[in-house]
């Protein structure tokens, strides 16, 4: 993952650590952390001023296609992940633990999105279902 300053052709920071294709990267609402997900079945949390992964989340059993940060509700940093293992996981980023697993589908899940309030989470599957 290359962190670039807009207009500058050279990276400010390079993050390495995934062992397979990276499918998504997302900044947290405060702009201090970056989440990445990969076909290596991991989610990594990176800090801009650190060259190392500060958290490695591994509970999905297949590729992870999408990650989304929740808007800050009660200042709690939550991250949702969508995986080809047909689950959506909700993570507490401060502790690095999965706090919920949603198993509504039997098909791979491609995308997740929080409502602007952070009170609702939507997900979309390979079969065209929206939940």
PDB file of N, CA, C and O in Angstrom, residues 1 8-9 12-13 15-16 18-19 26 30 33 41-42 55-56 67-68 71 83 92 122 129:
ATOM      1  N   UNK A   1       0.868  -1.171   0.000  1.00  0.00           N
ATOM      2  CA  UNK A   1       0.000   0.000   0.000  1.00  0.00           C
ATOM      3  C   UNK A   1       0.903   1.218   0.000  1.00  0.00           C
ATOM      4  O   UNK A   1       1.783   1.346   0.855  1.00  0.00           O
ATOM      5  N   UNK A   8       2.225  14.594  -5.605  1.00  0.00           N
ATOM      6  CA  UNK A   8       3.603  14.124  -5.444  1.00  0.00           C
ATOM      7  C   UNK A   8       3.688  12.697  -5.984  1.00  0.00           C
ATOM      8  O   UNK A   8       2.934  11.830  -5.551  1.00  0.00           O
ATOM      9  N   UNK A   9       4.609  12.427  -6.911  1.00  0.00           N
ATOM     10  CA  UNK A   9       4.669  11.081  -7.505  1.00  0.00           C
ATOM     11  C   UNK A   9       5.328  10.025  -6.624  1.00  0.00           C
ATOM     12  O   UNK A   9       5.275   8.838  -6.938  1.00  0.00           O
ATOM     13  N   UNK A  12       4.865   8.746   0.425  1.00  0.00           N
ATOM     14  CA  UNK A  12       5.311   9.221   1.735  1.00  0.00           C
ATOM     15  C   UNK A  12       5.592   8.037   2.653  1.00  0.00           C
ATOM     16  O   UNK A  12       6.455   8.085   3.513  1.00  0.00           O
ATOM     17  N   UNK A  13       4.779   6.984   2.456  1.00  0.00           N
ATOM     18  CA  UNK A  13       4.864   5.798   3.313  1.00  0.00           C
ATOM     19  C   UNK A  13       4.471   4.587   2.471  1.00  0.00           C
ATOM     20  O   UNK A  13       3.605   4.685   1.609  1.00  0.00           O
ATOM     21  N   UNK A  15       3.271   0.585   3.109  1.00  0.00           N
ATOM     22  CA  UNK A  15       2.894  -0.460   4.049  1.00  0.00           C
ATOM     23  C   UNK A  15       2.952  -1.804   3.335  1.00  0.00           C
ATOM     24  O   UNK A  15       2.354  -1.970   2.273  1.00  0.00           O
ATOM     25  N   UNK A  16       3.657  -2.753   3.915  1.00  0.00           N
ATOM     26  CA  UNK A  16       3.701  -4.099   3.357  1.00  0.00           C
ATOM     27  C   UNK A  16       3.322  -5.091   4.450  1.00  0.00           C
ATOM     28  O   UNK A  16       3.591  -4.864   5.625  1.00  0.00           O
ATOM     29  N   UNK A  18       0.451  -7.815   3.585  1.00  0.00           N
ATOM     30  CA  UNK A  18      -0.492  -8.788   3.035  1.00  0.00           C
ATOM     31  C   UNK A  18       0.263  -9.773   2.147  1.00  0.00           C
ATOM     32  O   UNK A  18       1.240  -9.413   1.492  1.00  0.00           O
ATOM     33  N   UNK A  19      -0.229 -11.007   2.100  1.00  0.00           N
ATOM     34  CA  UNK A  19       0.404 -12.054   1.307  1.00  0.00           C
ATOM     35  C   UNK A  19      -0.349 -12.378   0.030  1.00  0.00           C
ATOM     36  O   UNK A  19      -0.004 -13.334  -0.658  1.00  0.00           O
ATOM     37  N   UNK A  26      -9.475   1.674   3.415  1.00  0.00           N
ATOM     38  CA  UNK A  26     -10.369   2.744   3.875  1.00  0.00           C
ATOM     39  C   UNK A  26      -9.744   3.478   5.058  1.00  0.00           C
ATOM     40  O   UNK A  26      -9.267   2.849   6.000  1.00  0.00           O
ATOM     41  N   UNK A  30     -11.394   9.666  11.612  1.00  0.00           N
ATOM     42  CA  UNK A  30     -10.456  10.689  12.090  1.00  0.00           C
ATOM     43  C   UNK A  30      -9.257  10.871  11.161  1.00  0.00           C
ATOM     44  O   UNK A  30      -8.459  11.783  11.345  1.00  0.00           O
ATOM     45  N   UNK A  33      -6.047   6.211  10.967  1.00  0.00           N
ATOM     46  CA  UNK A  33      -5.842   4.785  10.744  1.00  0.00           C
ATOM     47  C   UNK A  33      -6.328   4.406   9.350  1.00  0.00           C
ATOM     48  O   UNK A  33      -7.270   4.991   8.827  1.00  0.00           O
ATOM     49  N   UNK A  41      -7.200 -13.398   3.632  1.00  0.00           N
ATOM     50  CA  UNK A  41      -8.164 -13.588   4.724  1.00  0.00           C
ATOM     51  C   UNK A  41      -7.837 -12.747   5.955  1.00  0.00           C
ATOM     52  O   UNK A  41      -8.229 -13.094   7.065  1.00  0.00           O
ATOM     53  N   UNK A  42      -7.122 -11.653   5.757  1.00  0.00           N
ATOM     54  CA  UNK A  42      -6.793 -10.794   6.888  1.00  0.00           C
ATOM     55  C   UNK A  42      -7.231  -9.355   6.651  1.00  0.00           C
ATOM     56  O   UNK A  42      -7.361  -8.911   5.508  1.00  0.00           O
ATOM     57  N   UNK A  55      -2.384  -3.750  13.868  1.00  0.00           N
ATOM     58  CA  UNK A  55      -3.384  -4.757  14.232  1.00  0.00           C
ATOM     59  C   UNK A  55      -3.619  -5.671  13.038  1.00  0.00           C
ATOM     60  O   UNK A  55      -3.693  -5.211  11.904  1.00  0.00           O
ATOM     61  N   UNK A  56      -3.711  -6.960  13.292  1.00  0.00           N
ATOM     62  CA  UNK A  56      -3.941  -7.965  12.250  1.00  0.00           C
ATOM     63  C   UNK A  56      -5.157  -8.790  12.670  1.00  0.00           C
ATOM     64  O   UNK A  56      -5.084  -9.560  13.624  1.00  0.00           O
ATOM     65  N   UNK A  67     -14.155  -3.521   3.462  1.00  0.00           N
ATOM     66  CA  UNK A  67     -14.157  -3.038   4.836  1.00  0.00           C
ATOM     67  C   UNK A  67     -14.722  -1.622   4.845  1.00  0.00           C
ATOM     68  O   UNK A  67     -14.540  -0.871   3.897  1.00  0.00           O
ATOM     69  N   UNK A  68     -15.434  -1.297   5.923  1.00  0.00           N
ATOM     70  CA  UNK A  68     -15.977   0.054   6.090  1.00  0.00           C
ATOM     71  C   UNK A  68     -15.907   0.443   7.556  1.00  0.00           C
ATOM     72  O   UNK A  68     -16.241  -0.348   8.426  1.00  0.00           O
ATOM     73  N   UNK A  71     -19.278   5.607  11.265  1.00  0.00           N
ATOM     74  CA  UNK A  71     -19.131   6.955  11.799  1.00  0.00           C
ATOM     75  C   UNK A  71     -18.918   6.824  13.305  1.00  0.00           C
ATOM     76  O   UNK A  71     -19.390   5.866  13.916  1.00  0.00           O
ATOM     77  N   UNK A  83     -17.058 -10.798   3.566  1.00  0.00           N
ATOM     78  CA  UNK A  83     -16.169 -11.856   3.113  1.00  0.00           C
ATOM     79  C   UNK A  83     -16.870 -12.863   2.203  1.00  0.00           C
ATOM     80  O   UNK A  83     -18.086 -13.023   2.236  1.00  0.00           O
ATOM     81  N   UNK A  92     -14.317  -4.388  16.992  1.00  0.00           N
ATOM     82  CA  UNK A  92     -13.936  -3.312  17.897  1.00  0.00           C
ATOM     83  C   UNK A  92     -12.445  -3.092  17.654  1.00  0.00           C
ATOM     84  O   UNK A  92     -11.615  -3.932  18.013  1.00  0.00           O
ATOM     85  N   UNK A 122     -25.662  -2.140   6.235  1.00  0.00           N
ATOM     86  CA  UNK A 122     -26.220  -2.842   5.074  1.00  0.00           C
ATOM     87  C   UNK A 122     -25.115  -3.685   4.445  1.00  0.00           C
ATOM     88  O   UNK A 122     -23.932  -3.332   4.512  1.00  0.00           O
ATOM     89  N   UNK A 129     -28.606 -10.183  -3.123  1.00  0.00           N
ATOM     90  CA  UNK A 129     -29.387  -9.860  -1.931  1.00  0.00           C
ATOM     91  C   UNK A 129     -28.812  -8.654  -1.213  1.00  0.00           C
ATOM     92  O   UNK A 129     -27.612  -8.477  -1.130  1.00  0.00           O
TER      93      UNK A 129
END
